[in-house]
Coordinates of C-alpha atoms and ligand atoms in Angstrom, one line a residue:
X24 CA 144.0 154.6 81.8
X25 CA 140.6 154.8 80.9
X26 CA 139.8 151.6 82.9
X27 CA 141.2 153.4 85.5
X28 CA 139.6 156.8 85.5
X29 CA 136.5 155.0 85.1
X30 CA 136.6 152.5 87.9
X31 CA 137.8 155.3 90.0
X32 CA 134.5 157.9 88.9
X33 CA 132.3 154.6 90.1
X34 CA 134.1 154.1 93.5
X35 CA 133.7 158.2 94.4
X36 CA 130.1 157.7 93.2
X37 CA 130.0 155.4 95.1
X38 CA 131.5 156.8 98.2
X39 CA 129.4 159.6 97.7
X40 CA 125.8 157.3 97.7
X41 CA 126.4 156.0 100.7
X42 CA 128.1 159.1 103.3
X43 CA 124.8 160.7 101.8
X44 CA 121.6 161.0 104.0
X45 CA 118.3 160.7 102.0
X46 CA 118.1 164.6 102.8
X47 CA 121.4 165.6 101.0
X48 CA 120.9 163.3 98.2
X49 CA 117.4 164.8 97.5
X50 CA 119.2 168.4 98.2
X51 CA 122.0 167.7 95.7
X52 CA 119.0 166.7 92.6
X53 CA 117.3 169.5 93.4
X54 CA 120.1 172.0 93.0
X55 CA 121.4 170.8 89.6
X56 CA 121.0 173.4 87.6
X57 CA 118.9 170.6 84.9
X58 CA 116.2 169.9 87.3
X59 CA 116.1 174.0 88.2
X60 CA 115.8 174.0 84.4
X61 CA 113.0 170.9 84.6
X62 CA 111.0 173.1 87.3
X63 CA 111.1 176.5 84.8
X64 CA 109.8 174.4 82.4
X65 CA 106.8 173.4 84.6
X66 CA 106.1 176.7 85.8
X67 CA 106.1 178.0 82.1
X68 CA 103.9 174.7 80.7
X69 CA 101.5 176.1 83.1
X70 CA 98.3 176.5 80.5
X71 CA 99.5 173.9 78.8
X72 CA 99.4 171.5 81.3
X73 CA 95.5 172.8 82.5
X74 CA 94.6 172.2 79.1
X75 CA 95.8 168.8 78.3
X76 CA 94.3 167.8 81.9
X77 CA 91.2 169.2 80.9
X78 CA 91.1 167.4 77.5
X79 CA 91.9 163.8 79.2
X80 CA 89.3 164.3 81.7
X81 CA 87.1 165.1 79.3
X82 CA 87.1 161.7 78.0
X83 CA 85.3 159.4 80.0
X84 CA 86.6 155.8 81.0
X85 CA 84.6 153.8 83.3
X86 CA 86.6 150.5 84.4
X87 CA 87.1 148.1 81.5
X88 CA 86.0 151.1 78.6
X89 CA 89.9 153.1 78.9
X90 CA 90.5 152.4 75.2
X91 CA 89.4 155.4 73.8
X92 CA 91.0 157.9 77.1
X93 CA 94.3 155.3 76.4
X94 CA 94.7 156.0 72.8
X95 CA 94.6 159.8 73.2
X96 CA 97.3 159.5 76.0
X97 CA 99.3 157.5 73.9
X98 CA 99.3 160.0 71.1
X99 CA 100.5 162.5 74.0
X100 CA 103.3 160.2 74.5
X101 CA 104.2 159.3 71.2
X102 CA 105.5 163.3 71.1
X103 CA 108.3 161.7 73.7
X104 CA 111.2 159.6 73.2
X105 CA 109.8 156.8 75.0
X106 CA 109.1 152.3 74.6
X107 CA 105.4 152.4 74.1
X108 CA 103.2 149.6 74.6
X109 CA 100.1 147.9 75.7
X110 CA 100.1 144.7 77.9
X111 CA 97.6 142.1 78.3
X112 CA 95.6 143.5 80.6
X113 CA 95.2 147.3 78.4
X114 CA 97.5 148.7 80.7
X115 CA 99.3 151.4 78.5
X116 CA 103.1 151.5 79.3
X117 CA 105.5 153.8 78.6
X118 CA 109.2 153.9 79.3
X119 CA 111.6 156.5 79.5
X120 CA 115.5 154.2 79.1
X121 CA 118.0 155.1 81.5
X122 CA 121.7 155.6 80.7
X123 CA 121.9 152.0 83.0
X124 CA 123.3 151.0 86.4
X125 CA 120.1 152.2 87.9
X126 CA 116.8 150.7 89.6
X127 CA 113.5 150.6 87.7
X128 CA 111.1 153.2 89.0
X129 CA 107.2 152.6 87.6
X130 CA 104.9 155.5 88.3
X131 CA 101.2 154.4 88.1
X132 CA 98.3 156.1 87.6
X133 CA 95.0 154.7 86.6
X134 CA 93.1 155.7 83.2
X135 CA 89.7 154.1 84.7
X136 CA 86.8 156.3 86.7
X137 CA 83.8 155.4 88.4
X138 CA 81.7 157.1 86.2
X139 CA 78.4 155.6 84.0
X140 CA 79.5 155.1 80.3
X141 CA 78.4 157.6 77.9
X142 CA 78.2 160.5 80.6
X143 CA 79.0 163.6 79.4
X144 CA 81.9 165.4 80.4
X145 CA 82.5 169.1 80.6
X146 CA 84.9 170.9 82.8
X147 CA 84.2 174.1 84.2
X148 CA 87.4 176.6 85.6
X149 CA 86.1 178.9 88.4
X150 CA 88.0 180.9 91.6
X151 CA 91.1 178.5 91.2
X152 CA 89.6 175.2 90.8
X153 CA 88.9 173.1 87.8
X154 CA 85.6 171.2 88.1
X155 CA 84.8 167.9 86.3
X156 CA 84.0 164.4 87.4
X157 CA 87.1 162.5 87.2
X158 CA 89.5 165.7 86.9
X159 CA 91.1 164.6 90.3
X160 CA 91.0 160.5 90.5
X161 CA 92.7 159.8 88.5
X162 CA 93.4 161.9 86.1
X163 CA 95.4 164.9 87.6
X164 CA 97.7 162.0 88.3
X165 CA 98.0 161.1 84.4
X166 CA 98.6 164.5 83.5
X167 CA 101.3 164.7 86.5
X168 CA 103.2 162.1 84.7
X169 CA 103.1 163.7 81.5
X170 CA 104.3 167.0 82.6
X171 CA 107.2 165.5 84.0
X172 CA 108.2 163.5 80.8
X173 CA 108.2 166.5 79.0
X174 CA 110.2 168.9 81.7
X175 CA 112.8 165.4 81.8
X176 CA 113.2 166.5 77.9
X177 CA 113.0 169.7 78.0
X178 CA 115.9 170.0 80.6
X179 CA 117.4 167.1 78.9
X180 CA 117.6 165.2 82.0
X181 CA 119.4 161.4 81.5
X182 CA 118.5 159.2 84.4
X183 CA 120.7 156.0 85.2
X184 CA 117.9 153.5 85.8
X185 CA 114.2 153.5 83.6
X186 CA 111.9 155.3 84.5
X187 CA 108.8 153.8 83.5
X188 CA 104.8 155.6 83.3
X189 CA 102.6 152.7 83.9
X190 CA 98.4 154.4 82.7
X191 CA 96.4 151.5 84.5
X192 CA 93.0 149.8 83.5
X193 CA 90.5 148.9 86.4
X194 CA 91.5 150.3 89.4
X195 CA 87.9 151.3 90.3
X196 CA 86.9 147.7 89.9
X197 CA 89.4 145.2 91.3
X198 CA 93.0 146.9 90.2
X199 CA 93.1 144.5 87.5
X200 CA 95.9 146.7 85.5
X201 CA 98.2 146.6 88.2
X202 CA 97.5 143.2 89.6
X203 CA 98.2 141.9 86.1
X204 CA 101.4 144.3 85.7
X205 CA 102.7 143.4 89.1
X206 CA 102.5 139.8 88.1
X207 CA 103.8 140.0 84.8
X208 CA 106.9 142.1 85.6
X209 CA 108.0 140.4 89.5
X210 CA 111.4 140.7 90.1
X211 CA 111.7 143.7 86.9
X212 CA 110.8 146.6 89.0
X213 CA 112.8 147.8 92.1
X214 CA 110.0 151.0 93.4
X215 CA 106.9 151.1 92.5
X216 CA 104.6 154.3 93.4
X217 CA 100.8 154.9 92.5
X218 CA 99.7 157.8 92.2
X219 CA 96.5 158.3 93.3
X220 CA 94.9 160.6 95.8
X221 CA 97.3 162.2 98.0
X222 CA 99.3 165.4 97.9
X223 CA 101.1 166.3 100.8
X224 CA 102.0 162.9 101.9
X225 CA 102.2 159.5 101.2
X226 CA 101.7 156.0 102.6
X227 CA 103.6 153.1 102.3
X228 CA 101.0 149.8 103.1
X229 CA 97.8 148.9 101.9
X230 CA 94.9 148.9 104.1
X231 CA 93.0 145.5 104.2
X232 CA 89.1 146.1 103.5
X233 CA 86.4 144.0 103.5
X234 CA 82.1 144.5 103.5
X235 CA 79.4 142.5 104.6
X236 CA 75.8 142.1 104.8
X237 CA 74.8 140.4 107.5
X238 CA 71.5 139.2 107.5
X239 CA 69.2 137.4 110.3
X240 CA 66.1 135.2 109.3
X241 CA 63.1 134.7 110.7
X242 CA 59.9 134.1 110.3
X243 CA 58.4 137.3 110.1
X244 CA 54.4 137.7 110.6
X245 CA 51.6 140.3 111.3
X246 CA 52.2 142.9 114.2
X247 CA 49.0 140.9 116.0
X248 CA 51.1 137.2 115.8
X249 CA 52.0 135.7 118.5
X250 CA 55.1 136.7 120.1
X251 CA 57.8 135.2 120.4
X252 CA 59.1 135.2 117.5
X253 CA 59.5 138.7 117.3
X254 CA 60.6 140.7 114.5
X255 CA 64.3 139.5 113.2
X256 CA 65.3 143.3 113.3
X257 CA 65.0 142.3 117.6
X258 CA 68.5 140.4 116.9
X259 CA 70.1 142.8 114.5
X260 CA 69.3 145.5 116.9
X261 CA 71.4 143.3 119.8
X262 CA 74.2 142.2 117.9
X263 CA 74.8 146.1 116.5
X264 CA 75.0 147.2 119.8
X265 CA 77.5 144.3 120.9
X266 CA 79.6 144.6 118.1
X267 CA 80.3 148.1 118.8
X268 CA 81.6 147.0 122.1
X269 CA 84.1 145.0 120.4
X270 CA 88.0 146.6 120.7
X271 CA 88.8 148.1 117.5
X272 CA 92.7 148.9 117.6
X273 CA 93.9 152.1 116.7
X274 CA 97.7 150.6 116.3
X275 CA 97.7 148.8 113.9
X276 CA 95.3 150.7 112.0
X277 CA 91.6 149.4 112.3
X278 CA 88.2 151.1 111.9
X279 CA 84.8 149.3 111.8
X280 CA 81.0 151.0 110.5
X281 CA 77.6 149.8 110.3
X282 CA 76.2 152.0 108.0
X283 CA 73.5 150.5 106.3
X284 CA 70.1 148.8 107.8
X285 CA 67.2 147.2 106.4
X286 CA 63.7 145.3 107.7
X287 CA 60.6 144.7 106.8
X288 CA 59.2 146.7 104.2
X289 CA 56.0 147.8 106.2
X290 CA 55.3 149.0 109.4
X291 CA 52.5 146.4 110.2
X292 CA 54.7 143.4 109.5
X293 CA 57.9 141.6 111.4
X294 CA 60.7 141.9 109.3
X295 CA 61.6 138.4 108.5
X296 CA 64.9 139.3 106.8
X297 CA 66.3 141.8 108.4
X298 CA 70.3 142.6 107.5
X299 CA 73.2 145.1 108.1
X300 CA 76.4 146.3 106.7
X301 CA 79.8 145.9 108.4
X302 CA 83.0 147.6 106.8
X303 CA 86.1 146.3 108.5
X304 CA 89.4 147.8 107.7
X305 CA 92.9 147.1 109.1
X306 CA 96.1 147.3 107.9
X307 CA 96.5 143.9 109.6
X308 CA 94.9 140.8 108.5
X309 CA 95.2 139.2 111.6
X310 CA 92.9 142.4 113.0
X311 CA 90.5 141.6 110.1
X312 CA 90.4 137.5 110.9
X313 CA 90.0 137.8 114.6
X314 CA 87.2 140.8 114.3
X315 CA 85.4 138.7 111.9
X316 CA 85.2 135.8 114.1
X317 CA 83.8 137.9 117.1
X318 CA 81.4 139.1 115.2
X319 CA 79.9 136.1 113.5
X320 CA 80.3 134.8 117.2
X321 CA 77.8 137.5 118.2
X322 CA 75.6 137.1 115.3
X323 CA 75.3 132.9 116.1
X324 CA 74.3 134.0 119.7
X325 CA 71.9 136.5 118.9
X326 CA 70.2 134.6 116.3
X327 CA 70.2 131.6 118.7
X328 CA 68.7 133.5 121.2
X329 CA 66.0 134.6 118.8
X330 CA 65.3 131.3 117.4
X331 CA 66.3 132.9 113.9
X332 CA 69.2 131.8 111.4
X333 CA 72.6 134.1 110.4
X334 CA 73.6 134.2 106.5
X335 CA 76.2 136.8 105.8
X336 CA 76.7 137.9 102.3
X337 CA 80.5 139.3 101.8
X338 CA 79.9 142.4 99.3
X339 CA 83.3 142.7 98.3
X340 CA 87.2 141.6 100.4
X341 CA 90.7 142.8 99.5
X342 CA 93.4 141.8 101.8
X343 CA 95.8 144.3 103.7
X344 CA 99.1 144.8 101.9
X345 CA 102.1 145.1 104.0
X346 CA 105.8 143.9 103.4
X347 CA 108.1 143.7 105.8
X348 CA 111.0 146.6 105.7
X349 CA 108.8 148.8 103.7
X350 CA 109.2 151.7 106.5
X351 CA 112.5 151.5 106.3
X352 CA 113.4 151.0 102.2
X353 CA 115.6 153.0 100.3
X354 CA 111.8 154.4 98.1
X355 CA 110.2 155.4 101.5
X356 CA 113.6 157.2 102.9
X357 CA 113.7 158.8 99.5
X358 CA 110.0 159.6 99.2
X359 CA 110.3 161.0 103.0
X360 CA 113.3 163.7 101.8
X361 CA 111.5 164.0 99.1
X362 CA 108.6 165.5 100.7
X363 CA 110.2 167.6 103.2
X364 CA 112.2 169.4 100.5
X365 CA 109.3 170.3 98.6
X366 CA 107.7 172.2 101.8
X367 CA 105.6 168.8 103.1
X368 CA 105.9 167.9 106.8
X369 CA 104.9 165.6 107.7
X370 CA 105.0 163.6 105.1
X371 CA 104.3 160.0 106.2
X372 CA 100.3 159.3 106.1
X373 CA 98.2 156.3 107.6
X374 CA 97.5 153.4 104.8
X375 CA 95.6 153.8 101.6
X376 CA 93.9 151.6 99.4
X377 CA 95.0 151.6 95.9
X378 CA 97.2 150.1 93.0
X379 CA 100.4 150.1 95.3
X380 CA 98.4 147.3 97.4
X381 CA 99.0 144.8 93.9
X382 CA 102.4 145.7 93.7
X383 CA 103.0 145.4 97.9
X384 CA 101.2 141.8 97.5
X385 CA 103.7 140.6 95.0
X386 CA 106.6 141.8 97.3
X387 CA 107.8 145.4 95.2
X388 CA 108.7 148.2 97.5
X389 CA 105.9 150.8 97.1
X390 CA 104.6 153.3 98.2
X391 CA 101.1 155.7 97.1
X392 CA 101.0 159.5 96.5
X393 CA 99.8 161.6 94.4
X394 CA 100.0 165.4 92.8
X395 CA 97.4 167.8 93.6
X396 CA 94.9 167.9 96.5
X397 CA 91.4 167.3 94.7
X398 CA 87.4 166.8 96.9
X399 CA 84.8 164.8 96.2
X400 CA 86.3 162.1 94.5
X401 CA 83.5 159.9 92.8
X402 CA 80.9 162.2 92.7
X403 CA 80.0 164.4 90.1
X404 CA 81.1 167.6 91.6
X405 CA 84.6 166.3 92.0
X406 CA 87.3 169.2 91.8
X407 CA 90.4 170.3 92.5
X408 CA 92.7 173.1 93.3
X409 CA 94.7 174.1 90.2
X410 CA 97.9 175.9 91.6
X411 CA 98.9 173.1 93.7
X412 CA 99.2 170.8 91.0
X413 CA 102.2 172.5 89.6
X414 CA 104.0 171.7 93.0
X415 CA 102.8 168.3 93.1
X416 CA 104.1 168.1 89.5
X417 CA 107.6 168.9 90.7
X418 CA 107.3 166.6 93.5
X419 CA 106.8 163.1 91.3
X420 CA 109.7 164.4 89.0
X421 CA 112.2 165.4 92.0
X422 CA 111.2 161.6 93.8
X423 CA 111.8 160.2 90.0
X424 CA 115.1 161.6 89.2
X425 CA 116.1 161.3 93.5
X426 CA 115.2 157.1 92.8
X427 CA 116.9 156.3 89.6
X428 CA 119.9 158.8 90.1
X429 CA 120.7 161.7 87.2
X430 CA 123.5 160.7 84.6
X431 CA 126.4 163.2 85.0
Ligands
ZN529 ZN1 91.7 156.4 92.2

């Protein structure tokens, strides 16, 4: 009998999965009265919440130095019911089991900022926003996951499949944290979603981009030289002009700059190194490839036409991250009603550029959001709104409990 009734219970779940839309499954999470309950608790952990992200921000972690920022959210964990550990890479990793039969959600966010070590941090709270450097990347996004482990509790929410709060080392310099966690854990996680940046909206591909320094070399003189040769800012000057006649698609997703130029370093002198920046972005590598080869085409003709020489320097490359069926994956359907319900439309945003590219590259379904809308990120006047956050709060744990389902 039991064998019955319980075969039966997974067949009407069952049933019930899949007449669902994403909409009325999202609808149905968010009317049980224990995530109404997980909400209250939000909207009561309020100062709570401010303070805690104040006292994490307040610790500085510039890529590589997290240990000190990790071990503090780790004792902030260790008040949960959660696996806690560290993996080879410092990432700290903490998991919330689920009662089973569910997929393995990660939520990401990065412990790392850009700041220099041993800066001094101290937050300031004035006409809504919270001011710090760091308060927004990444760390409202730490303190988002955090206030939704504890509402989970305090509503006593049971979730079939983990959910698991990934704190990440290095994404300012090279996302080595979640390069080495996507590596190490392939084929273990069915979504994975960074958080990071992002409030309204969300994006589900990585955007491919890569700098330059192009330089042209020549061989320079006084003003009064003989000319030909001229000054090698004569071929920089031609090649910026014809690479901005180059087509620069807008579908897929493509920008190019030149924002940076250097010569000689007087005025009485040709510049015999004269050089330039390119940054090329695309969420299609093919884009990137065949713009790059137009452009060192251009530079090859203009320093031939110069009688000068090309080197180009490439400052720093990270591929575009896109995997095929992302658009239309159970995590981006979900992430979609997930958004609309909590007031967001629209809710689908252009690429970004952030953890979710490792996990992409490695073939998890991803997709990169965030919890509170924040300015000037890497600077140190960075804020953010505070009200928002609260929202953006409820958001990651209605998307967490919509993705690995709620026990009954
Ligand atoms: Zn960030």
């Amino acid at each position: 009998m039991r064998f019955i009734l319980s075969t039966l219970s997974i067949f009407v779940i069952l049933c019930n999965v899949f007449a669902q839309t994403p909409a009325d499954h999202v609808k149905s999470v968010q009317e049980d009265p224990r995530v109404k309950a997980a909400f209250d608790h939000i909207d009561k952990d309020r100062d709570g919440i401010l303070r805690e992200w104040i006292a994490i921000t307040e610790i500085n972690a510039p890529s590589k130095q997290e240990q000190e920022r990790a071990k503090y959210i780790e004792s902030l964990l260790r008040k949960s019911k959660l696996d806690i550990r560290y993996d080879s890479a410092g990432n700290l990793i903490a998991t919330r089991k689920g009662t089973g039969g569910g997929p393995v959600t990660v939520f990401d966010a990065h412990m790392d900022t850009v700041f220099q070590p041993g800066l001094k941090i101290k937050a300031t709270v004035r006409d809504g926003r919270v001011y710090a450097p760091g308060i927004g990347d990444d760390t409202r996004n730490i303190e988002a996951l955090l206030a939704t482990i504890r509402a989970l509790d305090a509503a006593k929410i049971k979730t079939k499949g983990d959910l698991v709060f990934l704190f990440t080392t290095d994404e300012e310099a090279g996302m080595t944290g979640a390069k080495q966690y996507t590596k190490d854990n392939k084929g273990k996680v069915d979504y994975y979603i960074a958080l990071d940046g992002g409030y309204e909206g969300f994006t589900y591909a990585g955007i491919g981009i890569n700098w330059y320094r192009h330089h042209f070399i020549g061989p320079g003189g006084h003003t009064r030289s003989r000319t030909p040769p001229y000054s090698a800012t004569l071929p920089l000057a031609r090649a910026i002009a014809r690479i901005y006649e180059l087509k620069v698609p807008s579908n897929p997703s493509s920008n190019l700059n030149i924002g940076m130029l250097s010569g000689s370093e007087v005025v009485n002198a040709k510049a015999s190194d004269a050089w330039f920046t390119v940054d090329l972005r695309s969420t299609s590598n093919d884009v990137i490839a065949d713009l790059e080869q137009k452009i060192a085409a251009i530079l090859d003709e203009e320093a031939k036409r110069a009688g000068m020489t090309v080197k180009t320097d490439v400052i720093s490359a990270s591929p575009a991250a896109v995997l095929p069926g992302n658009r239309e994956s159970n995590l981006v359907k979900i992430a979609e009603a997930v958004h609309r319900a909590m007031g967001f439309d629209p809710p689908i945003g252009n690429a970004g550029s952030n953890n979710s590219s490792a996990a992409l590259l490695q073939g998890i379904t991803s997709i990169s959001t965030g919890a509170g809308p924040c300015s000037d990120s890497h600077a140190l006047t960075e804020n953010c709104e505070i009200d928002p956050l609260y929202r953006g709060i409820k958001k990651i744990l209605l998307l967490g409990v919509s993705l690995a389902g709620v026990d009954q």
